[in-house]
Amino acid sequence: MKNKIIIILASERSGTNLLRVLLGNHKDLHAPVAVHFFNTFKHIIELYGDLKKKENAVQLISHFLLSANHEYTNWELATDPQKIVEDFQVHSFATAFDGIYKELAKKNDLVHYVVKDNDMFNFTHLTNQLQDAENEVYYIHLYRDPRDHVVSWMKTPLFLHTPYDTAVKWNNEQTKIWELSMEMNFHKISYEELIGDTETSMKKVLEFLGLEIDPDCYQTRSDNKESQNNLMWKNLSKPIDKENKKKYRSHLSKKDLKIVETICKENMSRLGYEFDTRAAWKDYFGKYKKHTLPKLRAENMEKNKGFFEDKMKHLTSKLELLKSIEDEIKAKARN
């Protein structure tokens, strides 16, 4: 049997961690916390030089391990970077990514793995390189009602601070995924389907992946350790909330609802979501974008600053680590 590489394509805050842990309950799958290797290293990858040279690949893997083993993601993968390079013939960005995931799966006596990293729709040209005689790459498109997606961001506002900005991001990402779907084979599943009928939804996912049906994939586990370490993952140890939808009706103002539906109109239609407004918001003379939006961003960023500083200290520490890695590789490149 070929090694299965399962990649979730989604906008962040669409239930990706829920799908990841449900897949990770399968006896044949390893589904670790996302480290976001591609997003983290894409802007500095050229500084590592030719990854066909062993010493360059070893340095990249050593930095991957520093990132993965940080307390925020806590892979606890104690291994020699050179061993990963040799065992998995690392010679590129894609094979480095594959190698570290395979090493972690191997440590857990598994071979198949699940990737939930953010923005994977930007890197399918790299992950498609992993499809060969030994590996099969599968893509799952998980999507969520953009109105509830916006509400989720506003509740835990790390980097997006207005419904407008969140809707624009969701719409751009779903357009990218839709364009990819014209060329690639995806399994599509909505967050609403996943929580509403988890058993049926997960059976379809496992059938698409060519895996044995495993009832453990139908529910979360109360002993999930990740939920204790990160505020963003607190629900992973709780029973699935089948009613966690249409929350926007009590959380979004009429104006924000109209803005979101207008921005997301085309992709909402493609994905089968019905509208609560005519989705015909107009920014007369650009006053909203020129004056209202900058003011809202500034106000909400200031208001939300405490959330990041008080609730996400592990993430702040992780970002500091990544900055030190970037400084190190830039210094080496200069020399």
Short mmCIF file of C-alpha atoms in Angstrom, two decimals:
data_model
loop_
_atom_site.label_atom_id
_atom_site.label_comp_id
_atom_site.label_asym_id
_atom_site.label_seq_id
_atom_site.Cartn_x
_atom_site.Cartn_y
_atom_site.Cartn_z
CA MET A 1 0.00 0.00 0.00
CA LYS A 2 1.22 3.49 -0.82
CA ASN A 3 1.82 6.09 1.86
CA LYS A 4 -1.17 8.42 2.09
CA ILE A 5 -0.56 12.15 2.42
CA ILE A 6 -3.85 13.86 3.29
CA ILE A 7 -4.00 17.64 2.97
CA ILE A 8 -6.86 19.82 4.16
CA LEU A 9 -7.57 22.87 2.02
CA ALA A 10 -9.56 25.47 3.90
CA SER A 11 -9.83 28.97 5.23
CA GLU A 12 -8.64 29.18 8.82
CA ARG A 13 -11.53 29.00 11.36
CA SER A 14 -13.49 26.55 9.22
CA GLY A 15 -13.30 23.55 11.54
CA THR A 16 -9.94 22.31 10.31
CA ASN A 17 -8.74 21.28 13.76
CA LEU A 18 -11.95 19.35 14.32
CA LEU A 19 -11.54 17.46 11.05
CA ARG A 20 -7.87 16.88 11.82
CA VAL A 21 -8.49 15.31 15.23
CA LEU A 22 -11.35 13.18 13.89
CA LEU A 23 -9.05 11.84 11.17
CA GLY A 24 -6.32 11.41 13.77
CA ASN A 25 -8.59 9.08 15.73
CA HIS A 26 -8.30 6.59 12.84
CA LYS A 27 -6.03 3.69 13.69
CA ASP A 28 -3.96 4.20 10.53
CA LEU A 29 -3.58 7.99 10.52
CA HIS A 30 -1.32 10.42 12.30
CA ALA A 31 -2.68 13.97 12.42
CA PRO A 32 -0.42 16.24 14.46
CA VAL A 33 -0.90 19.88 15.38
CA ALA A 34 -0.16 22.15 12.41
CA VAL A 35 3.27 23.79 12.36
CA HIS A 36 2.69 25.69 9.08
CA PHE A 37 6.06 24.81 7.55
CA PHE A 38 5.35 26.21 4.08
CA ASN A 39 3.89 29.48 5.32
CA THR A 40 6.66 29.93 7.87
CA PHE A 41 9.63 29.24 5.62
CA LYS A 42 8.45 30.22 2.12
CA HIS A 43 9.91 33.75 2.29
CA ILE A 44 13.38 32.57 3.37
CA ILE A 45 13.64 29.17 1.68
CA GLU A 46 16.04 30.46 -1.00
CA LEU A 47 18.49 31.49 1.72
CA TYR A 48 19.13 27.83 2.55
CA GLY A 49 20.71 27.37 -0.85
CA ASP A 50 20.56 24.23 -2.97
CA LEU A 51 18.72 21.65 -0.87
CA LYS A 52 20.29 18.87 -2.93
CA LYS A 53 23.38 19.64 -0.88
CA LYS A 54 23.13 17.62 2.29
CA GLU A 55 24.36 20.32 4.67
CA ASN A 56 21.70 22.76 3.46
CA ALA A 57 18.91 20.20 3.80
CA VAL A 58 20.14 19.30 7.30
CA GLN A 59 20.00 22.95 8.38
CA LEU A 60 16.45 23.33 7.03
CA ILE A 61 15.30 20.20 8.87
CA SER A 62 17.00 21.38 12.07
CA HIS A 63 14.99 24.62 11.83
CA PHE A 64 11.83 22.65 11.08
CA LEU A 65 12.42 20.69 14.28
CA LEU A 66 12.95 23.84 16.35
CA SER A 67 9.64 25.18 15.09
CA ALA A 68 7.72 21.92 15.50
CA ASN A 69 9.04 21.19 18.99
CA HIS A 70 8.24 24.64 20.39
CA GLU A 71 5.70 24.46 23.23
CA TYR A 72 3.01 26.05 21.03
CA THR A 73 2.90 22.98 18.76
CA ASN A 74 4.86 20.55 20.93
CA TRP A 75 5.64 17.72 18.52
CA GLU A 76 8.24 16.28 20.94
CA LEU A 77 10.14 14.87 17.96
CA ALA A 78 13.61 14.10 19.27
CA THR A 79 15.68 13.00 16.31
CA ASP A 80 18.80 13.79 14.31
CA PRO A 81 18.12 16.15 11.36
CA GLN A 82 20.72 14.30 9.32
CA LYS A 83 18.83 11.06 9.88
CA ILE A 84 15.64 12.56 8.40
CA VAL A 85 17.57 13.88 5.40
CA GLU A 86 19.12 10.47 4.77
CA ASP A 87 16.12 8.28 5.55
CA PHE A 88 13.68 10.28 3.41
CA GLN A 89 16.10 11.53 0.75
CA VAL A 90 15.37 15.19 1.43
CA HIS A 91 16.41 17.32 -1.54
CA SER A 92 13.74 20.04 -1.80
CA PHE A 93 11.28 22.13 0.22
CA ALA A 94 8.53 19.57 -0.46
CA THR A 95 10.59 16.52 0.51
CA ALA A 96 11.77 18.27 3.70
CA PHE A 97 8.12 18.88 4.61
CA ASP A 98 7.27 15.26 3.77
CA GLY A 99 10.27 13.89 5.61
CA ILE A 100 9.55 15.51 8.95
CA TYR A 101 5.88 14.47 8.82
CA LYS A 102 6.87 10.91 7.95
CA GLU A 103 9.42 10.81 10.76
CA LEU A 104 6.77 11.86 13.28
CA ALA A 105 4.30 9.31 11.91
CA LYS A 106 6.99 6.65 12.11
CA LYS A 107 7.63 7.52 15.77
CA ASN A 108 3.96 6.73 16.33
CA ASP A 109 4.17 3.45 14.37
CA LEU A 110 2.19 4.87 11.44
CA VAL A 111 2.92 5.78 7.83
CA HIS A 112 -0.07 7.86 6.67
CA TYR A 113 -0.36 11.45 7.84
CA VAL A 114 -2.75 14.41 7.79
CA VAL A 115 -1.73 18.03 7.17
CA LYS A 116 -3.84 20.89 8.47
CA ASP A 117 -1.33 23.70 7.89
CA ASN A 118 -2.86 27.04 6.94
CA ASP A 119 -3.01 28.21 3.32
CA MET A 120 -2.11 24.85 1.78
CA PHE A 121 -4.04 25.93 -1.32
CA ASN A 122 -1.00 28.13 -2.07
CA PHE A 123 1.37 25.16 -2.09
CA THR A 124 -0.31 22.39 -4.08
CA HIS A 125 2.32 22.87 -6.81
CA LEU A 126 4.81 21.63 -4.18
CA THR A 127 2.74 18.92 -2.51
CA ASN A 128 1.81 17.51 -5.92
CA GLN A 129 5.52 16.77 -6.35
CA LEU A 130 5.16 14.15 -3.61
CA GLN A 131 2.83 12.01 -5.74
CA ASP A 132 4.98 9.12 -6.95
CA ALA A 133 5.34 5.35 -6.85
CA GLU A 134 5.40 5.35 -3.05
CA ASN A 135 3.02 8.19 -2.13
CA GLU A 136 -0.59 9.15 -2.81
CA VAL A 137 -1.63 12.75 -2.15
CA TYR A 138 -5.26 13.41 -1.25
CA TYR A 139 -6.99 16.78 -0.87
CA ILE A 140 -10.03 17.56 1.26
CA HIS A 141 -11.77 20.91 0.78
CA LEU A 142 -13.42 21.90 4.05
CA TYR A 143 -15.51 25.06 3.94
CA ARG A 144 -17.73 26.99 6.32
CA ASP A 145 -20.47 29.60 6.01
CA PRO A 146 -18.46 32.83 5.67
CA ARG A 147 -20.83 34.67 8.01
CA ASP A 148 -20.08 32.27 10.86
CA HIS A 149 -16.45 32.28 9.77
CA VAL A 150 -16.42 36.05 10.36
CA VAL A 151 -18.05 35.67 13.78
CA SER A 152 -15.38 33.15 14.78
CA TRP A 153 -12.60 35.56 13.88
CA MET A 154 -14.22 38.41 15.75
CA LYS A 155 -14.45 36.27 18.91
CA THR A 156 -10.76 35.36 18.83
CA PRO A 157 -9.18 38.25 16.92
CA LEU A 158 -5.53 37.38 16.36
CA PHE A 159 -4.76 39.08 13.06
CA LEU A 160 -8.09 40.13 11.52
CA HIS A 161 -10.10 42.81 13.25
CA THR A 162 -13.09 43.69 11.03
CA PRO A 163 -15.83 41.69 9.30
CA TYR A 164 -14.87 43.38 6.02
CA ASP A 165 -11.23 42.20 6.12
CA THR A 166 -12.23 38.71 7.21
CA ALA A 167 -14.79 38.38 4.42
CA VAL A 168 -12.28 39.55 1.80
CA LYS A 169 -9.75 36.97 3.00
CA TRP A 170 -12.32 34.15 2.98
CA ASN A 171 -13.53 35.08 -0.49
CA ASN A 172 -10.04 35.27 -1.99
CA GLU A 173 -9.11 31.91 -0.49
CA GLN A 174 -12.26 30.16 -1.65
CA THR A 175 -11.71 31.52 -5.15
CA LYS A 176 -8.21 30.01 -5.16
CA ILE A 177 -9.56 26.65 -4.03
CA TRP A 178 -12.34 26.77 -6.61
CA GLU A 179 -9.77 27.43 -9.36
CA LEU A 180 -7.68 24.50 -8.13
CA SER A 181 -10.76 22.27 -8.19
CA MET A 182 -10.92 22.75 -11.96
CA GLU A 183 -7.62 20.87 -12.25
CA MET A 184 -7.48 18.56 -9.22
CA ASN A 185 -9.59 15.95 -7.51
CA PHE A 186 -10.94 17.10 -4.12
CA HIS A 187 -13.34 15.70 -1.60
CA LYS A 188 -15.62 18.57 -0.59
CA ILE A 189 -17.24 18.79 2.82
CA SER A 190 -18.88 21.66 4.66
CA TYR A 191 -18.37 22.36 8.33
CA GLU A 192 -22.14 22.33 8.74
CA GLU A 193 -22.31 18.79 7.33
CA LEU A 194 -19.42 17.69 9.50
CA ILE A 195 -21.01 18.78 12.77
CA GLY A 196 -24.59 17.98 11.74
CA ASP A 197 -24.03 14.35 10.71
CA THR A 198 -20.48 13.50 11.68
CA GLU A 199 -20.81 9.76 11.09
CA THR A 200 -22.07 10.06 7.51
CA SER A 201 -19.59 12.83 6.73
CA MET A 202 -16.58 10.94 8.06
CA LYS A 203 -17.60 7.72 6.30
CA LYS A 204 -17.56 9.62 3.01
CA VAL A 205 -14.16 11.11 3.81
CA LEU A 206 -12.67 7.72 4.69
CA GLU A 207 -14.13 6.16 1.55
CA PHE A 208 -12.53 8.90 -0.53
CA LEU A 209 -9.20 8.20 1.16
CA GLY A 210 -9.50 4.46 0.59
CA LEU A 211 -9.31 3.76 4.32
CA GLU A 212 -11.17 1.28 6.47
CA ILE A 213 -14.23 2.76 8.17
CA ASP A 214 -13.33 3.48 11.80
CA PRO A 215 -16.10 4.55 14.25
CA ASP A 216 -13.48 6.33 16.37
CA CYS A 217 -13.54 9.04 13.70
CA TYR A 218 -17.13 10.01 14.54
CA GLN A 219 -16.42 11.83 17.80
CA THR A 220 -13.85 13.83 19.72
CA ARG A 221 -12.07 12.51 22.78
CA SER A 222 -12.40 14.02 26.24
CA ASP A 223 -8.70 13.39 26.94
CA ASN A 224 -7.45 15.49 24.02
CA LYS A 225 -4.24 17.10 25.32
CA GLU A 226 -4.15 19.92 22.79
CA SER A 227 -7.31 21.48 24.20
CA GLN A 228 -5.52 22.04 27.50
CA ASN A 229 -2.58 23.86 25.93
CA ASN A 230 -4.22 26.39 23.62
CA LEU A 231 -7.29 28.59 23.98
CA MET A 232 -7.99 28.22 20.27
CA TRP A 233 -8.34 24.46 20.63
CA LYS A 234 -10.42 24.34 23.81
CA ASN A 235 -13.39 22.63 22.12
CA LEU A 236 -11.39 19.66 20.84
CA SER A 237 -12.04 17.71 24.04
CA LYS A 238 -15.75 18.56 24.10
CA PRO A 239 -18.59 16.72 22.31
CA ILE A 240 -19.26 18.06 18.82
CA ASP A 241 -21.79 20.90 18.96
CA LYS A 242 -24.30 20.12 16.21
CA GLU A 243 -25.91 23.54 16.65
CA ASN A 244 -22.76 25.57 16.09
CA LYS A 245 -24.04 27.31 12.97
CA LYS A 246 -25.97 30.42 11.98
CA LYS A 247 -24.54 32.20 15.00
CA TYR A 248 -24.07 35.22 12.77
CA ARG A 249 -27.79 36.00 13.06
CA SER A 250 -27.25 37.15 16.63
CA HIS A 251 -23.68 38.40 16.31
CA LEU A 252 -23.44 40.41 13.08
CA SER A 253 -25.08 43.79 12.60
CA LYS A 254 -27.35 44.21 9.59
CA LYS A 255 -24.72 46.33 7.87
CA ASP A 256 -21.92 43.86 8.50
CA LEU A 257 -24.12 41.00 7.32
CA LYS A 258 -24.82 42.84 4.08
CA ILE A 259 -21.12 43.64 3.63
CA VAL A 260 -20.08 40.01 4.15
CA GLU A 261 -22.74 38.58 1.84
CA THR A 262 -21.90 41.09 -0.89
CA ILE A 263 -18.17 40.37 -0.78
CA CYS A 264 -18.67 36.60 -0.65
CA LYS A 265 -21.67 36.42 -2.97
CA GLU A 266 -20.18 34.39 -5.81
CA ASN A 267 -18.48 31.81 -3.64
CA MET A 268 -21.46 31.53 -1.30
CA SER A 269 -23.58 30.67 -4.34
CA ARG A 270 -21.05 28.09 -5.55
CA LEU A 271 -21.01 26.44 -2.14
CA GLY A 272 -24.79 26.41 -1.77
CA TYR A 273 -25.33 28.97 1.00
CA GLU A 274 -28.58 30.95 1.02
CA PHE A 275 -28.61 34.70 1.57
CA ASP A 276 -30.24 36.71 4.33
CA THR A 277 -29.88 39.99 2.42
CA ARG A 278 -29.89 41.02 -1.23
CA ALA A 279 -26.07 41.01 -1.06
CA ALA A 280 -26.03 44.42 -2.69
CA TRP A 281 -24.00 46.59 -0.31
CA LYS A 282 -22.48 49.67 -1.94
CA ASP A 283 -19.64 51.76 -0.60
CA TYR A 284 -20.84 55.08 -1.89
CA PHE A 285 -17.90 57.23 -3.01
CA GLY A 286 -15.59 54.82 -1.16
CA LYS A 287 -16.31 56.53 2.16
CA TYR A 288 -16.42 53.25 4.08
CA LYS A 289 -13.04 52.03 2.78
CA LYS A 290 -11.40 55.44 3.00
CA HIS A 291 -12.66 56.59 6.38
CA THR A 292 -14.77 54.07 8.33
CA LEU A 293 -12.68 50.95 7.74
CA PRO A 294 -9.29 52.41 8.82
CA LYS A 295 -10.90 53.78 11.95
CA LEU A 296 -12.53 50.42 12.76
CA ARG A 297 -9.26 48.59 12.23
CA ALA A 298 -7.38 50.91 14.56
CA GLU A 299 -10.06 50.81 17.26
CA ASN A 300 -10.42 47.03 17.18
CA MET A 301 -6.67 46.39 17.07
CA GLU A 302 -6.26 48.46 20.21
CA LYS A 303 -9.24 46.79 21.87
CA ASN A 304 -8.01 43.30 20.94
CA LYS A 305 -4.39 43.85 21.92
CA GLY A 306 -4.96 42.36 25.34
CA PHE A 307 -6.30 39.12 23.86
CA PHE A 308 -3.07 38.47 22.02
CA GLU A 309 -0.83 39.53 24.91
CA ASP A 310 -2.74 37.75 27.69
CA LYS A 311 -4.23 34.67 26.02
CA MET A 312 -1.67 33.81 23.35
CA LYS A 313 1.68 34.03 25.13
CA HIS A 314 2.83 30.71 23.67
CA LEU A 315 2.18 32.05 20.18
CA THR A 316 4.15 35.21 20.93
CA SER A 317 7.05 33.02 22.06
CA LYS A 318 6.76 30.95 18.87
CA LEU A 319 6.87 34.08 16.71
CA GLU A 320 10.00 35.20 18.55
CA LEU A 321 11.62 31.84 17.84
CA LEU A 322 10.77 32.08 14.14
CA LYS A 323 12.28 35.57 14.03
CA SER A 324 15.52 34.22 15.53
CA ILE A 325 15.61 31.43 12.92
CA GLU A 326 15.11 33.98 10.15
CA ASP A 327 17.89 36.18 11.54
CA GLU A 328 20.24 33.18 11.71
CA ILE A 329 19.69 32.06 8.13
CA LYS A 330 19.94 35.64 6.82
CA ALA A 331 23.24 36.11 8.64
CA LYS A 332 24.58 32.89 7.16
CA ALA A 333 23.48 33.93 3.66
CA ARG A 334 25.32 37.25 4.01
CA ASN A 335 28.49 35.42 4.97
#
